[in-house]
Coordinates of C-alpha atoms in Angstrom, one line a residue:
X1 CA -19.5 -29.6 -24.4
X2 CA -20.6 -27.9 -21.2
X3 CA -20.0 -31.0 -19.1
X4 CA -16.6 -31.4 -20.6
X5 CA -15.6 -27.8 -19.6
X6 CA -16.9 -28.5 -16.1
X7 CA -14.7 -31.6 -15.8
X8 CA -11.7 -29.6 -17.2
X9 CA -12.3 -26.9 -14.6
X10 CA -12.5 -29.5 -11.8
X11 CA -9.1 -31.0 -12.6
X12 CA -7.3 -27.8 -13.7
X13 CA -4.7 -26.3 -11.5
X14 CA -5.9 -23.6 -9.2
X15 CA -5.2 -20.0 -10.1
X16 CA -5.6 -18.6 -6.6
X17 CA -2.6 -16.6 -5.3
X18 CA -0.2 -18.5 -3.1
X19 CA 0.8 -16.0 -0.5
X20 CA 3.7 -18.1 0.7
X21 CA 5.4 -17.5 -2.7
X22 CA 4.4 -13.9 -3.1
X23 CA 7.3 -11.4 -3.4
X24 CA 7.4 -7.6 -3.0
X25 CA 8.8 -7.1 -6.5
X26 CA 6.8 -7.7 -9.6
X27 CA 8.7 -7.8 -13.0
X28 CA 5.8 -6.2 -14.9
X29 CA 5.2 -3.4 -12.3
X30 CA 6.8 0.0 -12.4
X31 CA 7.0 0.1 -8.7
X32 CA 8.7 2.9 -6.7
X33 CA 11.6 4.9 -8.2
X34 CA 15.0 4.4 -6.6
X35 CA 18.3 6.3 -7.1
X36 CA 21.0 4.1 -8.6
X37 CA 23.8 2.9 -6.4
X38 CA 26.9 5.1 -6.3
X39 CA 25.4 7.7 -8.7
X40 CA 25.6 11.3 -7.6
X41 CA 23.5 14.2 -8.9
X42 CA 25.3 17.4 -9.8
X43 CA 23.3 20.5 -10.3
X44 CA 20.2 19.0 -11.9
X45 CA 16.8 19.5 -10.1
X46 CA 14.6 17.9 -12.8
X47 CA 13.2 15.1 -10.6
X48 CA 12.3 17.6 -7.9
X49 CA 10.6 20.0 -10.3
X50 CA 8.8 17.4 -12.4
X51 CA 7.4 15.3 -9.6
X52 CA 3.6 16.0 -9.7
X53 CA 3.2 15.3 -5.9
X54 CA 6.4 16.9 -4.7
X55 CA 7.5 13.5 -3.3
X56 CA 11.2 14.1 -4.0
X57 CA 13.6 16.5 -2.4
X58 CA 17.3 17.0 -3.3
X59 CA 19.3 17.6 -0.1
X60 CA 22.8 17.6 -1.7
X61 CA 24.7 16.2 -4.6
X62 CA 24.6 12.7 -2.9
X63 CA 21.4 12.9 -1.0
X64 CA 17.8 12.4 -2.3
X65 CA 14.8 12.2 -0.1
X66 CA 11.8 10.3 -1.3
X67 CA 8.3 10.3 0.3
X68 CA 6.8 7.1 -1.0
X69 CA 3.6 7.9 0.8
X70 CA 3.2 10.8 -1.7
X71 CA 4.7 9.0 -4.7
X72 CA 2.1 7.9 -7.3
X73 CA 4.7 5.7 -9.1
X74 CA 4.2 7.5 -12.4
X75 CA 7.8 7.0 -13.5
X76 CA 8.2 10.7 -14.7
X77 CA 11.3 11.2 -12.6
X78 CA 12.9 8.2 -14.1
X79 CA 11.9 9.0 -17.6
X80 CA 13.2 12.6 -17.5
X81 CA 16.3 12.2 -15.4
X82 CA 19.0 13.6 -17.8
X83 CA 21.8 11.8 -16.0
X84 CA 20.0 8.4 -15.8
X85 CA 20.5 8.3 -12.1
X86 CA 17.0 6.9 -11.2
X87 CA 15.4 3.6 -12.0
X88 CA 12.0 1.9 -11.7
X89 CA 12.4 -0.8 -9.1
X90 CA 9.3 -2.9 -9.6
X91 CA 9.0 -2.9 -5.7
X92 CA 5.4 -2.4 -4.8
X93 CA 4.9 -3.6 -1.3
X94 CA 4.7 0.0 0.0
X95 CA 2.8 -0.3 3.2
X96 CA 3.5 0.3 6.8
X97 CA 1.8 1.1 10.1
X98 CA 4.1 4.2 10.3
X99 CA 3.7 7.1 8.0
X100 CA 7.3 8.1 8.7
X101 CA 8.6 4.6 7.5
X102 CA 7.5 5.5 4.0
X103 CA 10.0 8.4 3.9
X104 CA 13.6 7.5 3.0
X105 CA 16.7 9.6 2.5
X106 CA 19.2 8.0 0.2
X107 CA 22.9 8.9 0.2
X108 CA 24.6 7.8 -3.1
X109 CA 21.7 5.4 -3.5
X110 CA 22.0 3.8 -0.1
X111 CA 20.1 4.0 3.1
X112 CA 20.1 2.4 6.6
X113 CA 16.6 0.9 7.2
X114 CA 14.8 1.8 10.4
X115 CA 12.9 -1.0 12.1
X116 CA 9.1 -1.2 11.9
X117 CA 7.6 0.1 15.1
X118 CA 6.1 -2.5 17.5
X119 CA 2.4 -3.0 17.4
X120 CA 0.6 -0.7 19.8
X121 CA -1.8 -2.0 22.5
X122 CA -4.9 -1.1 20.5
X123 CA -3.4 -2.8 17.4
X124 CA -2.7 -5.9 19.5
X125 CA -6.2 -5.9 20.9
X126 CA -7.5 -5.7 17.3
X127 CA -5.3 -8.5 16.2
X128 CA -6.4 -10.7 19.1
X129 CA -10.0 -10.6 17.7
X130 CA -9.3 -10.8 14.0
X131 CA -6.0 -12.7 13.5
X132 CA -7.8 -16.0 12.9
X133 CA -11.2 -15.0 11.5
X134 CA -10.2 -11.9 9.5
X135 CA -12.1 -8.6 9.5
X136 CA -15.0 -6.8 8.0
X137 CA -14.4 -3.4 6.5
X138 CA -16.5 -0.5 5.4
X139 CA -15.0 1.4 2.5
X140 CA -15.4 5.1 2.1
X141 CA -14.6 6.9 -1.2
X142 CA -13.5 10.2 0.2
X143 CA -13.2 12.3 -3.0
X144 CA -10.8 10.0 -5.0
X145 CA -10.9 8.9 -8.6
X146 CA -12.4 5.4 -7.9
X147 CA -9.2 3.6 -9.0
X148 CA -8.7 2.2 -5.5
X149 CA -12.3 0.9 -5.6
X150 CA -11.6 -0.9 -8.9
X151 CA -8.6 -2.7 -7.3
X152 CA -10.6 -3.5 -4.1
X153 CA -13.3 -5.1 -6.3
X154 CA -10.6 -7.1 -8.1
X155 CA -9.4 -8.4 -4.7
X156 CA -12.6 -10.5 -4.5
X157 CA -12.1 -12.3 -7.8
X158 CA -11.0 -15.9 -8.0
X159 CA -7.3 -15.0 -8.4
X160 CA -6.9 -13.0 -5.2
X161 CA -9.9 -14.3 -3.3
X162 CA -10.0 -11.8 -0.4
X163 CA -12.8 -13.8 1.4
X164 CA -10.4 -16.8 1.6
X165 CA -8.5 -14.6 4.2
X166 CA -11.7 -13.8 6.0
X167 CA -11.7 -10.2 4.7
X168 CA -15.0 -8.9 3.5
X169 CA -16.7 -5.6 2.7
X170 CA -19.9 -4.7 4.5
X171 CA -22.5 -2.0 3.8
X172 CA -22.6 -0.3 7.2
X173 CA -19.8 0.9 9.4
X174 CA -21.8 -0.3 12.4
X175 CA -21.0 -3.9 11.2
X176 CA -17.3 -3.2 10.4
X177 CA -14.1 -3.8 12.2
X178 CA -12.1 -1.5 9.9
X179 CA -12.9 1.8 8.2
X180 CA -10.9 1.9 4.9
X181 CA -10.9 5.1 2.9
X182 CA -9.5 6.2 -0.4
X183 CA -9.1 9.7 -1.8
X184 CA -7.7 12.9 -0.2
X185 CA -10.8 13.4 1.9
X186 CA -12.5 16.3 0.1
X187 CA -14.2 19.0 2.2
X188 CA -17.7 17.5 1.6
X189 CA -16.5 14.1 2.8
X190 CA -14.9 15.2 6.1
X191 CA -18.2 14.9 8.0
X192 CA -19.3 11.6 6.5
X193 CA -16.0 9.9 7.2
X194 CA -16.0 11.3 10.8
X195 CA -19.5 10.0 11.3
X196 CA -18.7 6.6 9.9
X197 CA -15.7 6.3 12.3
X198 CA -17.7 7.4 15.3
X199 CA -20.5 4.8 14.9
X200 CA -18.0 1.9 14.7
X201 CA -17.7 -0.4 17.7
X202 CA -14.4 -0.9 19.5
X203 CA -11.8 -2.2 18.9
X204 CA -11.6 -0.7 15.4
X205 CA -8.9 0.3 12.9
X206 CA -8.5 3.0 10.2
X207 CA -6.7 2.2 7.0
X208 CA -5.6 4.8 4.4
X209 CA -5.6 3.0 1.1
X210 CA -3.9 4.7 -1.9
X211 CA -1.5 7.6 -2.2
X212 CA -4.3 10.1 -2.1
X213 CA -5.5 8.8 1.2
X214 CA -2.0 9.0 2.7
X215 CA -0.8 12.4 1.5
X216 CA -3.5 13.9 -0.7
X217 CA -1.5 13.0 -3.8
X218 CA -2.3 15.7 -6.4
X219 CA -4.8 17.4 -4.2
X220 CA -5.0 19.1 -0.8
X221 CA -5.5 16.6 2.1
X222 CA -8.6 16.9 4.2
X223 CA -9.2 16.2 7.9
X224 CA -8.8 12.6 8.9
X225 CA -10.9 11.2 11.9
X226 CA -7.7 9.9 13.5
X227 CA -4.2 8.8 12.6
X228 CA -4.6 5.7 10.4
X229 CA -3.4 2.4 11.8
X230 CA -2.2 1.2 8.4
X231 CA -0.9 3.1 5.3
X232 CA -1.1 1.4 1.9
X233 CA 0.6 3.4 -0.9
X234 CA 0.1 3.3 -4.6
X235 CA -2.1 5.1 -7.1
X236 CA -3.8 2.7 -6.8
X237 CA -2.2 -0.2 -5.0
X238 CA -2.6 -3.5 -6.7
X239 CA -5.1 -6.1 -5.2
X240 CA -2.2 -8.4 -4.1
X241 CA -0.5 -5.5 -2.4
X242 CA -3.7 -4.5 -0.6
X243 CA -4.3 -8.1 0.6
X244 CA -0.7 -8.6 1.7
X245 CA -1.0 -5.3 3.7
X246 CA -4.2 -6.7 5.3
X247 CA -2.4 -10.0 6.1
X248 CA 0.5 -8.1 7.7
X249 CA -1.9 -6.0 9.8
X250 CA -3.6 -9.2 11.0
X251 CA -0.2 -10.6 12.0
X252 CA -0.2 -13.4 9.5
X253 CA 3.3 -12.5 8.2
X254 CA 6.2 -10.4 9.3
X255 CA 7.1 -7.4 7.2
X256 CA 9.0 -4.1 7.3
X257 CA 8.9 -1.8 4.3
X258 CA 12.4 -0.3 4.8
X259 CA 14.0 -3.6 5.7
X260 CA 12.4 -5.5 2.8
X261 CA 13.5 -2.8 0.4
X262 CA 17.1 -2.8 1.7
X263 CA 17.3 -6.6 1.7
X264 CA 16.0 -6.8 -1.8
X265 CA 18.4 -4.2 -3.0
X266 CA 21.4 -5.9 -1.5
X267 CA 20.5 -9.0 -3.5

């Protein structure tokens, strides 16, 4: 029986993710909330009041501002909108090299996407060394709830297979190309994360993984060693989202959060 199962596994179709077919929208994911097209709010402020991370701001009857770097994709704003003007999009590729790119102002549900900023010189130097081989990262849990760590662990399973992309976790920041952190950086973690960053060799990069790392989420945000090179939103982000963000940062595929969201919405 054991030999039979081995032969079945040998000839079974691979379950490893095919990144060439991956899409930013998943039908089973809640994703980020979006205002419906051509729907205007009147006097209601429920979404602004109910949002636990204050990620929504109502500017006028037609304008809603969303900070997707603070959004935890909980769906509360959609569930309790009395006018039904919001919807869960299923869009979960919420990552960018620019913090500002994760902030969008909608007018009657529409927006004009801003282009992703060009790679900086340090980012290009980092890419030159890691684009083909991948990178090693040291992960620091900086006061979070460990949900990001669970998803990072899952990224190494046989479905996502992070090491296939040359992306591996290491035990010491001295051996790492990237310092990846989760959590809002609690007061007691400010010095450890600063120390980890200082001992890393150049060129190096800092990645904020998860909504708490980007904005603090439900908690006050602590001091970051430097401005992150990459922001990956979600509470927590899915393993496939994390790996696609890594691949984007390595220059293995072209992506712009705002452009991708606008193109998907236009159909």
